[in-house]
mmCIF file of C-alpha atoms and ligand atoms in Angstrom:
data_model
loop_
_atom_site.group_PDB
_atom_site.id
_atom_site.type_symbol
_atom_site.label_atom_id
_atom_site.label_comp_id
_atom_site.label_asym_id
_atom_site.label_seq_id
_atom_site.Cartn_x
_atom_site.Cartn_y
_atom_site.Cartn_z
ATOM 1 C CA MET F 198 -25.414 15.891 -21.442
ATOM 2 C CA VAL F 199 -23.379 13.315 -19.410
ATOM 3 C CA GLN F 200 -20.472 12.054 -21.183
ATOM 4 C CA LEU F 201 -18.555 8.845 -20.472
ATOM 5 C CA LEU F 202 -15.063 8.385 -19.095
ATOM 6 C CA ASP F 203 -15.314 5.342 -20.872
ATOM 7 C CA GLY F 204 -11.798 3.140 -18.894
ATOM 8 C CA LYS F 205 -12.901 0.333 -20.893
ATOM 9 C CA ALA F 206 -12.327 1.857 -24.576
ATOM 10 C CA MET F 207 -9.459 3.659 -22.522
ATOM 11 C CA ALA F 208 -8.028 0.430 -21.730
ATOM 12 C CA LEU F 209 -8.066 -1.647 -25.047
ATOM 13 C CA GLN F 210 -6.274 1.461 -26.858
ATOM 14 C CA ILE F 211 -3.158 1.704 -24.132
ATOM 15 C CA LYS F 212 -3.207 -2.150 -24.188
ATOM 16 C CA ASP F 213 -2.384 -2.229 -27.794
ATOM 17 C CA GLU F 214 0.046 0.714 -27.348
ATOM 18 C CA ILE F 215 1.863 -1.502 -25.368
ATOM 19 C CA ALA F 216 0.981 -4.900 -27.248
ATOM 20 C CA ASN F 217 2.515 -3.430 -30.219
ATOM 21 C CA GLU F 218 5.530 -1.473 -27.962
ATOM 22 C CA VAL F 219 6.521 -5.488 -26.335
ATOM 23 C CA ARG F 220 6.277 -6.910 -30.462
ATOM 24 C CA ASN F 221 9.115 -4.542 -31.679
ATOM 25 C CA LEU F 222 11.296 -5.519 -28.851
ATOM 26 C CA THR F 223 10.752 -9.210 -28.985
ATOM 27 C CA ALA F 224 11.236 -8.796 -32.332
ATOM 28 C CA GLN F 225 13.604 -7.124 -32.161
ATOM 29 C CA GLY F 226 15.482 -10.231 -30.038
ATOM 30 C CA HIS F 227 14.647 -8.644 -26.246
ATOM 31 C CA ARG F 228 13.019 -10.543 -23.758
ATOM 32 C CA ALA F 229 9.228 -9.924 -22.792
ATOM 33 C CA PRO F 230 9.044 -7.634 -19.562
ATOM 34 C CA HIS F 231 7.841 -9.699 -17.056
ATOM 35 C CA LEU F 232 5.100 -8.907 -14.033
ATOM 36 C CA ALA F 233 4.917 -11.747 -10.967
ATOM 37 C CA ALA F 234 2.201 -10.947 -8.306
ATOM 38 C CA VAL F 235 1.652 -12.469 -4.769
ATOM 39 C CA ILE F 236 -1.028 -13.269 -3.351
ATOM 40 C CA VAL F 237 -1.954 -14.877 0.044
ATOM 41 C CA GLY F 238 -5.426 -16.022 0.840
ATOM 42 C CA GLU F 239 -8.202 -17.276 -0.006
ATOM 43 C CA ASP F 240 -10.116 -13.419 -0.620
ATOM 44 C CA GLY F 241 -12.326 -13.658 -3.597
ATOM 45 C CA ALA F 242 -11.671 -10.034 -5.328
ATOM 46 C CA SER F 243 -8.281 -10.121 -4.287
ATOM 47 C CA LYS F 244 -8.475 -13.245 -6.765
ATOM 48 C CA THR F 245 -9.956 -11.933 -9.102
ATOM 49 C CA TYR F 246 -8.021 -8.968 -9.635
ATOM 50 C CA VAL F 247 -5.150 -10.692 -9.466
ATOM 51 C CA ALA F 248 -6.318 -12.935 -12.088
ATOM 52 C CA ASN F 249 -6.939 -10.248 -14.042
ATOM 53 C CA LYS F 250 -3.933 -8.733 -14.027
ATOM 54 C CA GLU F 251 -2.916 -11.985 -15.110
ATOM 55 C CA LYS F 252 -4.926 -11.545 -18.276
ATOM 56 C CA ALA F 253 -4.042 -8.896 -18.777
ATOM 57 C CA SER F 254 -0.142 -8.923 -19.106
ATOM 58 C CA HIS F 255 -0.671 -11.347 -21.382
ATOM 59 C CA GLU F 256 -2.633 -9.717 -23.459
ATOM 60 C CA VAL F 257 -0.485 -7.523 -24.575
ATOM 61 C CA GLY F 258 2.548 -9.741 -24.428
ATOM 62 C CA PHE F 259 4.394 -9.910 -20.864
ATOM 63 C CA THR F 260 5.146 -12.793 -19.086
ATOM 64 C CA SER F 261 2.991 -13.086 -16.027
ATOM 65 C CA SER F 262 3.586 -15.428 -12.895
ATOM 66 C CA VAL F 263 0.977 -16.010 -9.822
ATOM 67 C CA TYR F 264 2.750 -17.036 -6.269
ATOM 68 C CA ARG F 265 -0.459 -17.985 -4.234
ATOM 69 C CA MET F 266 0.544 -18.270 -1.125
ATOM 70 C CA PRO F 267 -2.098 -19.984 1.850
ATOM 71 C CA GLU F 268 -3.784 -17.721 4.172
ATOM 72 C CA SER F 269 -1.427 -19.326 7.132
ATOM 73 C CA THR F 270 1.551 -18.255 5.969
ATOM 74 C CA THR F 271 3.942 -16.050 8.217
ATOM 75 C CA GLU F 272 5.412 -12.541 8.137
ATOM 76 C CA GLU F 273 8.474 -13.995 7.917
ATOM 77 C CA GLN F 274 7.047 -16.401 4.900
ATOM 78 C CA LEU F 275 6.301 -13.801 2.797
ATOM 79 C CA LEU F 276 9.256 -11.711 3.720
ATOM 80 C CA GLU F 277 11.425 -14.215 2.077
ATOM 81 C CA THR F 278 9.143 -14.589 -0.920
ATOM 82 C CA ILE F 279 9.555 -10.806 -1.517
ATOM 83 C CA ALA F 280 13.512 -11.528 -1.198
ATOM 84 C CA PHE F 281 13.560 -13.655 -3.822
ATOM 85 C CA LEU F 282 11.145 -11.272 -6.895
ATOM 86 C CA ASN F 283 13.818 -8.490 -5.605
ATOM 87 C CA ASN F 284 16.773 -10.761 -6.620
ATOM 88 C CA ASP F 285 15.398 -12.615 -9.716
ATOM 89 C CA PRO F 286 16.846 -10.922 -12.802
ATOM 90 C CA ASP F 287 13.992 -12.563 -14.979
ATOM 91 C CA ILE F 288 11.680 -10.387 -12.890
ATOM 92 C CA ASP F 289 10.851 -6.347 -14.062
ATOM 93 C CA GLY F 290 8.156 -5.706 -10.989
ATOM 94 C CA PHE F 291 5.964 -7.279 -8.824
ATOM 95 C CA ILE F 292 2.912 -6.344 -6.396
ATOM 96 C CA VAL F 293 1.755 -7.707 -3.379
ATOM 97 C CA GLN F 294 -1.982 -8.420 -3.675
ATOM 98 C CA LEU F 295 -3.637 -6.275 -0.499
ATOM 99 C CA PRO F 296 -5.120 -6.562 1.530
ATOM 100 C CA LEU F 297 -3.164 -9.536 3.697
ATOM 101 C CA PRO F 298 -4.173 -11.852 5.838
ATOM 102 C CA LYS F 299 -4.433 -9.720 9.588
ATOM 103 C CA HIS F 300 -1.287 -11.306 11.028
ATOM 104 C CA ILE F 301 1.037 -9.691 8.656
ATOM 105 C CA ASN F 302 2.601 -6.284 8.979
ATOM 106 C CA GLU F 303 1.298 -4.782 5.494
ATOM 107 C CA GLN F 304 3.772 -2.073 5.506
ATOM 108 C CA ASN F 305 7.049 -4.085 6.473
ATOM 109 C CA ILE F 306 5.571 -5.903 3.587
ATOM 110 C CA ILE F 307 5.679 -2.892 1.530
ATOM 111 C CA ASN F 308 8.378 -1.605 2.645
ATOM 112 C CA ALA F 309 10.926 -5.548 1.988
ATOM 113 C CA ILE F 310 10.103 -4.366 -1.879
ATOM 114 C CA SER F 311 13.110 -3.183 -4.073
ATOM 115 C CA PRO F 312 11.574 0.186 -5.060
ATOM 116 C CA ASP F 313 13.130 -0.982 -8.832
ATOM 117 C CA LYS F 314 10.683 -3.258 -8.985
ATOM 118 C CA ASP F 315 8.044 -1.565 -7.226
ATOM 119 C CA VAL F 316 5.437 -1.253 -10.088
ATOM 120 C CA ASP F 317 2.531 -0.634 -7.445
ATOM 121 C CA GLY F 318 4.272 2.174 -6.449
ATOM 122 C CA PHE F 319 3.839 1.332 -2.632
ATOM 123 C CA THR F 320 6.931 2.012 -0.952
ATOM 124 C CA PRO F 321 8.141 4.819 1.038
ATOM 125 C CA ILE F 322 10.664 5.572 -1.376
ATOM 126 C CA ASN F 323 8.499 5.632 -4.548
ATOM 127 C CA ILE F 324 5.642 7.396 -2.633
ATOM 128 C CA GLY F 325 8.278 10.298 -1.509
ATOM 129 C CA ARG F 326 9.663 10.930 -5.335
ATOM 130 C CA MET F 327 5.953 11.585 -6.177
ATOM 131 C CA VAL F 328 5.724 13.892 -3.687
ATOM 132 C CA LEU F 329 8.656 15.381 -4.513
ATOM 133 C CA GLY F 330 7.681 15.209 -8.350
ATOM 134 C CA GLU F 331 10.471 13.370 -8.768
ATOM 135 C CA GLU F 332 10.812 10.362 -11.474
ATOM 136 C CA CYS F 333 9.214 7.593 -9.889
ATOM 137 C CA PHE F 334 5.944 4.300 -10.167
ATOM 138 C CA VAL F 335 3.084 5.979 -9.272
ATOM 139 C CA PRO F 336 0.678 3.766 -7.347
ATOM 140 C CA ALA F 337 -1.968 2.525 -10.495
ATOM 141 C CA THR F 338 -4.967 3.671 -9.213
ATOM 142 C CA PRO F 339 -4.662 7.452 -8.832
ATOM 143 C CA MET F 340 -2.163 6.900 -12.020
ATOM 144 C CA GLY F 341 -4.886 5.626 -13.921
ATOM 145 C CA ILE F 342 -7.133 8.472 -12.703
ATOM 146 C CA CYS F 343 -4.910 10.742 -14.728
ATOM 147 C CA THR F 344 -4.899 9.151 -17.079
ATOM 148 C CA LEU F 345 -8.476 9.131 -18.183
ATOM 149 C CA LEU F 346 -8.915 13.384 -17.246
ATOM 150 C CA LYS F 347 -5.546 14.251 -19.910
ATOM 151 C CA ARG F 348 -6.390 11.129 -22.167
ATOM 152 C CA TYR F 349 -10.117 13.080 -22.322
ATOM 153 C CA ASN F 350 -8.543 16.241 -22.249
ATOM 154 C CA ILE F 351 -10.885 17.677 -19.055
ATOM 155 C CA GLU F 352 -9.538 21.105 -18.119
ATOM 156 C CA THR F 353 -8.169 20.875 -15.183
ATOM 157 C CA ALA F 354 -5.801 23.771 -14.435
ATOM 158 C CA GLY F 355 -7.711 26.097 -11.688
ATOM 159 C CA LYS F 356 -10.277 23.539 -11.028
ATOM 160 C CA HIS F 357 -11.054 22.819 -7.432
ATOM 161 C CA CYS F 358 -10.711 19.187 -7.328
ATOM 162 C CA VAL F 359 -12.480 17.813 -4.132
ATOM 163 C CA VAL F 360 -10.950 14.010 -3.646
ATOM 164 C CA LEU F 361 -13.271 12.051 -1.084
ATOM 165 C CA GLY F 362 -10.681 9.423 0.567
ATOM 166 C CA ARG F 363 -7.452 9.821 2.064
ATOM 167 C CA SER F 364 -6.318 6.097 1.540
ATOM 168 C CA ASN F 365 -2.465 5.926 0.807
ATOM 169 C CA ILE F 366 -3.331 4.008 -2.050
ATOM 170 C CA VAL F 367 -5.879 5.733 -3.622
ATOM 171 C CA GLY F 368 -6.952 9.149 -2.493
ATOM 172 C CA THR F 369 -3.923 10.965 -0.807
ATOM 173 C CA PRO F 370 -1.434 10.038 -4.236
ATOM 174 C CA ALA F 371 -4.432 11.563 -6.626
ATOM 175 C CA ALA F 372 -4.871 14.419 -4.296
ATOM 176 C CA ASN F 373 -0.705 14.856 -4.796
ATOM 177 C CA LEU F 374 -0.873 13.972 -8.436
ATOM 178 C CA LEU F 375 -3.678 16.620 -9.094
ATOM 179 C CA SER F 376 -2.431 19.207 -7.316
ATOM 180 C CA ARG F 377 0.755 19.234 -9.148
ATOM 181 C CA LYS F 378 2.291 21.361 -12.457
ATOM 182 C CA GLY F 379 0.624 19.735 -15.422
ATOM 183 C CA PHE F 380 -2.628 19.225 -13.804
ATOM 184 C CA ASP F 381 -2.717 21.753 -11.768
ATOM 185 C CA CYS F 382 -6.327 21.953 -9.528
ATOM 186 C CA THR F 383 -6.672 23.457 -6.242
ATOM 187 C CA VAL F 384 -7.170 20.645 -3.855
ATOM 188 C CA THR F 385 -9.496 19.916 -0.903
ATOM 189 C CA MET F 386 -8.904 15.925 0.097
ATOM 190 C CA CYS F 387 -12.014 14.596 2.467
ATOM 191 C CA HIS F 388 -12.336 12.074 5.336
ATOM 192 C CA SER F 389 -13.803 10.605 7.837
ATOM 193 C CA LYS F 390 -13.649 13.709 10.055
ATOM 194 C CA THR F 391 -14.190 16.079 7.282
ATOM 195 C CA LYS F 392 -17.350 18.046 8.863
ATOM 196 C CA ASN F 393 -18.388 19.579 6.311
ATOM 197 C CA LEU F 394 -18.884 17.385 3.312
ATOM 198 C CA LYS F 395 -21.681 17.832 1.105
ATOM 199 C CA GLU F 396 -20.924 21.659 0.892
ATOM 200 C CA LEU F 397 -16.985 21.264 0.040
ATOM 201 C CA CYS F 398 -18.631 18.429 -2.122
ATOM 202 C CA LEU F 399 -20.878 20.647 -4.563
ATOM 203 C CA GLN F 400 -18.487 23.356 -4.561
ATOM 204 C CA ALA F 401 -16.358 19.886 -6.602
ATOM 205 C CA ASP F 402 -15.508 20.787 -10.309
ATOM 206 C CA ILE F 403 -14.270 17.739 -10.553
ATOM 207 C CA LEU F 404 -15.291 14.893 -7.726
ATOM 208 C CA VAL F 405 -13.110 12.289 -7.079
ATOM 209 C CA VAL F 406 -14.856 9.671 -4.776
ATOM 210 C CA ALA F 407 -12.599 6.866 -3.269
ATOM 211 C CA ILE F 408 -14.617 6.121 0.017
ATOM 212 C CA GLY F 409 -15.176 2.471 0.263
ATOM 213 C CA LYS F 410 -18.944 2.912 0.305
ATOM 214 C CA ALA F 411 -21.764 2.081 -1.486
ATOM 215 C CA GLU F 412 -23.711 4.515 -3.684
ATOM 216 C CA PHE F 413 -22.595 7.472 -0.423
ATOM 217 C CA VAL F 414 -22.433 9.861 -2.797
ATOM 218 C CA THR F 415 -26.140 11.221 -4.048
ATOM 219 C CA ALA F 416 -27.471 14.154 -6.831
ATOM 220 C CA ASP F 417 -27.610 16.244 -3.397
ATOM 221 C CA MET F 418 -24.031 16.763 -2.706
ATOM 222 C CA VAL F 419 -23.322 17.508 -6.656
ATOM 223 C CA LYS F 420 -22.367 20.488 -8.428
ATOM 224 C CA ASP F 421 -24.655 20.570 -11.996
ATOM 225 C CA GLY F 422 -22.158 20.383 -14.476
ATOM 226 C CA ALA F 423 -19.083 18.598 -12.172
ATOM 227 C CA VAL F 424 -16.954 16.317 -13.677
ATOM 228 C CA LEU F 425 -17.172 12.987 -11.575
ATOM 229 C CA VAL F 426 -14.895 9.858 -10.782
ATOM 230 C CA ASP F 427 -16.020 7.169 -8.996
ATOM 231 C CA VAL F 428 -13.229 4.952 -7.502
ATOM 232 C CA GLY F 429 -15.606 2.355 -5.667
ATOM 233 C CA ILE F 430 -16.007 -1.188 -6.313
ATOM 234 C CA HIS F 431 -18.582 -2.811 -4.288
ATOM 235 C CA ARG F 432 -19.713 -5.963 -5.146
ATOM 236 C CA VAL F 433 -23.658 -6.655 -4.517
ATOM 237 C CA GLU F 434 -25.719 -9.857 -4.495
ATOM 238 C CA ASP F 435 -28.061 -9.741 -7.655
ATOM 239 C CA ALA F 436 -29.526 -12.962 -9.039
ATOM 240 C CA THR F 437 -29.910 -11.963 -12.245
ATOM 241 C CA LYS F 438 -26.788 -11.875 -12.812
ATOM 242 C CA LYS F 439 -24.511 -15.290 -14.368
ATOM 243 C CA ASN F 440 -22.079 -14.951 -11.669
ATOM 244 C CA GLY F 441 -24.791 -13.976 -9.011
ATOM 245 C CA TYR F 442 -23.374 -10.503 -8.010
ATOM 246 C CA ARG F 443 -23.042 -7.104 -9.938
ATOM 247 C CA VAL F 444 -20.835 -3.875 -9.441
ATOM 248 C CA ILE F 445 -21.710 -0.741 -8.068
ATOM 249 C CA GLY F 446 -19.346 2.003 -6.919
ATOM 250 C CA ASP F 447 -19.005 4.462 -4.126
ATOM 251 C CA VAL F 448 -21.827 7.127 -6.102
ATOM 252 C CA LYS F 449 -25.530 6.564 -7.149
ATOM 253 C CA HIS F 450 -25.252 7.023 -10.557
ATOM 254 C CA SER F 451 -28.541 6.385 -11.190
ATOM 255 C CA GLU F 452 -28.800 10.299 -9.907
ATOM 256 C CA VAL F 453 -26.410 11.681 -10.048
ATOM 257 C CA ASP F 454 -24.696 11.529 -13.859
ATOM 258 C CA ALA F 455 -27.706 13.326 -15.335
ATOM 259 C CA LYS F 456 -25.612 16.041 -13.373
ATOM 260 C CA CYS F 457 -22.453 15.699 -14.528
ATOM 261 C CA SER F 458 -20.628 16.487 -17.248
ATOM 262 C CA TRP F 459 -18.289 13.792 -17.566
ATOM 263 C CA VAL F 460 -18.564 10.581 -15.191
ATOM 264 C CA THR F 461 -16.914 7.544 -14.737
ATOM 265 C CA PRO F 462 -18.900 4.606 -15.085
ATOM 266 C CA VAL F 463 -18.758 1.214 -13.059
ATOM 267 C CA PRO F 464 -18.001 -0.905 -14.359
ATOM 268 C CA GLY F 465 -15.742 0.548 -16.754
ATOM 269 C CA GLY F 466 -14.513 2.928 -15.624
ATOM 270 C CA VAL F 467 -11.071 3.717 -13.520
ATOM 271 C CA GLY F 468 -11.276 -0.298 -12.489
ATOM 272 C CA PRO F 469 -9.602 -1.218 -16.033
ATOM 273 C CA LEU F 470 -7.250 1.759 -16.000
ATOM 274 C CA THR F 471 -6.210 0.785 -12.837
ATOM 275 C CA ILE F 472 -4.981 -2.790 -14.747
ATOM 276 C CA VAL F 473 -3.560 -0.346 -17.778
ATOM 277 C CA SER F 474 -1.468 1.719 -15.304
ATOM 278 C CA LEU F 475 0.203 -1.333 -13.392
ATOM 279 C CA LEU F 476 1.583 -2.597 -17.222
ATOM 280 C CA GLU F 477 2.778 0.424 -17.985
ATOM 281 C CA ASN F 478 4.470 0.841 -14.665
ATOM 282 C CA THR F 479 6.337 -2.813 -15.507
ATOM 283 C CA LEU F 480 7.196 -1.507 -19.274
ATOM 284 C CA LYS F 481 8.675 1.198 -17.837
ATOM 285 C CA ALA F 482 10.162 -0.988 -15.399
ATOM 286 C CA TYR F 483 11.468 -3.362 -17.867
ATOM 287 C CA LYS F 484 12.769 -0.163 -19.690
ATOM 288 C CA ARG F 485 14.939 0.853 -17.311
ATOM 289 C CA ARG F 486 16.610 -2.602 -16.471
HETATM 290 P P1 NAP Y 607 -10.073 3.119 2.339
HETATM 291 O O1 NAP Y 607 -8.919 2.922 2.669
HETATM 292 O O2 NAP Y 607 -11.111 1.958 3.016
HETATM 293 O O3 NAP Y 607 -10.381 4.529 2.393
HETATM 294 C C1 NAP Y 607 -11.460 5.120 2.508
HETATM 295 C C2 NAP Y 607 -11.000 6.697 2.466
HETATM 296 O O4 NAP Y 607 -12.595 7.101 2.491
HETATM 297 C C3 NAP Y 607 -10.274 6.985 3.800
HETATM 298 O O5 NAP Y 607 -9.307 7.979 4.213
HETATM 299 C C4 NAP Y 607 -11.824 7.513 4.485
HETATM 300 O O6 NAP Y 607 -11.387 8.130 5.713
HETATM 301 C C5 NAP Y 607 -12.779 7.974 3.914
HETATM 302 N N1 NAP Y 607 -13.896 8.174 4.322
HETATM 303 C C6 NAP Y 607 -14.956 6.658 4.898
HETATM 304 N N2 NAP Y 607 -15.678 7.185 5.125
HETATM 305 C C7 NAP Y 607 -16.094 8.437 5.383
HETATM 306 C C8 NAP Y 607 -16.853 9.387 5.329
HETATM 307 N N3 NAP Y 607 -18.629 8.783 5.385
HETATM 308 N N4 NAP Y 607 -16.994 10.577 4.925
HETATM 309 C C9 NAP Y 607 -16.220 10.896 4.133
HETATM 310 N N5 NAP Y 607 -15.017 10.167 4.216
HETATM 311 C C10 NAP Y 607 -14.625 8.538 4.327
HETATM 312 O O7 NAP Y 607 -10.322 2.787 0.946
HETATM 313 P P2 NAP Y 607 -9.606 2.443 0.056
HETATM 314 O O8 NAP Y 607 -8.542 1.315 -0.410
HETATM 315 O O9 NAP Y 607 -9.430 4.203 -0.898
HETATM 316 O O10 NAP Y 607 -10.677 2.532 -1.639
HETATM 317 C C11 NAP Y 607 -11.548 3.410 -1.634
HETATM 318 C C12 NAP Y 607 -12.767 2.996 -3.031
HETATM 319 O O11 NAP Y 607 -12.008 2.245 -3.793
HETATM 320 C C13 NAP Y 607 -13.092 1.405 -2.194
HETATM 321 O O12 NAP Y 607 -14.586 0.918 -2.831
HETATM 322 C C14 NAP Y 607 -12.236 0.056 -3.199
HETATM 323 O O13 NAP Y 607 -12.648 -1.036 -3.427
HETATM 324 C C15 NAP Y 607 -11.773 1.626 -4.282
HETATM 325 N N6 NAP Y 607 -11.143 0.972 -5.267
HETATM 326 C C16 NAP Y 607 -11.004 0.619 -6.079
HETATM 327 C C17 NAP Y 607 -9.631 0.858 -6.684
HETATM 328 C C18 NAP Y 607 -9.871 0.489 -8.120
HETATM 329 O O14 NAP Y 607 -8.768 0.061 -9.321
HETATM 330 N N7 NAP Y 607 -11.254 0.596 -8.678
HETATM 331 C C19 NAP Y 607 -8.270 0.439 -6.492
HETATM 332 C C20 NAP Y 607 -8.398 0.405 -5.430
HETATM 333 C C21 NAP Y 607 -9.599 0.668 -4.529
HETATM 334 P P3 NAP Y 607 -10.482 7.997 7.085
HETATM 335 O O15 NAP Y 607 -8.833 8.380 6.110
HETATM 336 O O16 NAP Y 607 -10.323 8.999 8.330
HETATM 337 O O17 NAP Y 607 -10.722 6.496 8.211
#
């Protein structure tokens, strides 16, 4: 019988823990942690993500601010905003919502973020520290995946974990973290040039899918009893829904779930844990200061 890695319920529990801690801090006369977000342009999904992060910040008692900049913002203007946020003593951590408009070089922007306020864990310094196993801010989505596996006591040591995708924000850090001491998985990381993808997936005790292709993983690619983590988020039109769309993942859950021992639903799996991990990183940044 498949069991759910219920990210929604776990996120509520962790938010409760954070809110308690913030209440204790403010009761002692300390200010609340402050998370800021920068959003450039009008991308609908990005707006939703930022709104969700703002809502979650308020739920746990953080101060939150959002810097909304027009699509026409130049790289220089965005760098100025980042310099301001780096130096603002009231802000503990901030994120720049990706993707950015095409005329802005994302890596230049990420490189400009102070590693001490980089609660998304995207700067080279934090990535480097993560790879070395040093204290750092871990990127929120892979951190969320690790939290789910850990809190559900999923056995990982010596398991073959296959990660589909090698992006800097999901696949690569997830593969790194799961191969480290503590998780001790044997990790295979796959990408678009991987030749025997189906055979590799079929060997996975733990399959982490972050490929960005709707319902790509089908039942014939998954071993019986596998633990399945679906990172994918895709909006598809659905006239029966109030907002006109529903969210699906990178896995065809209708046929795959029955084969698994544990599975993350979409929505309500990795997504809520991503936001919570950002809150955890912000609390950490606050405490460090
Ligand atoms: P991405 O940057 O587009 O990376 C996708 C990765 O999948 C790339 O490494 C790519 O390989 C690989 N890939 C693409 N097609 C493939 C194929 N046919 N066979 C094997 N590998 C293939 O995506 P991402 O940012 O990592 O995001 C992945 C998914 O997670 C998306 O659906 C995104 O919306 C979702 N996401 C969710 C959360 C959350 O909070 N739940 C957070 C972030 C992202 P190459 O490197 O060779 O191109």
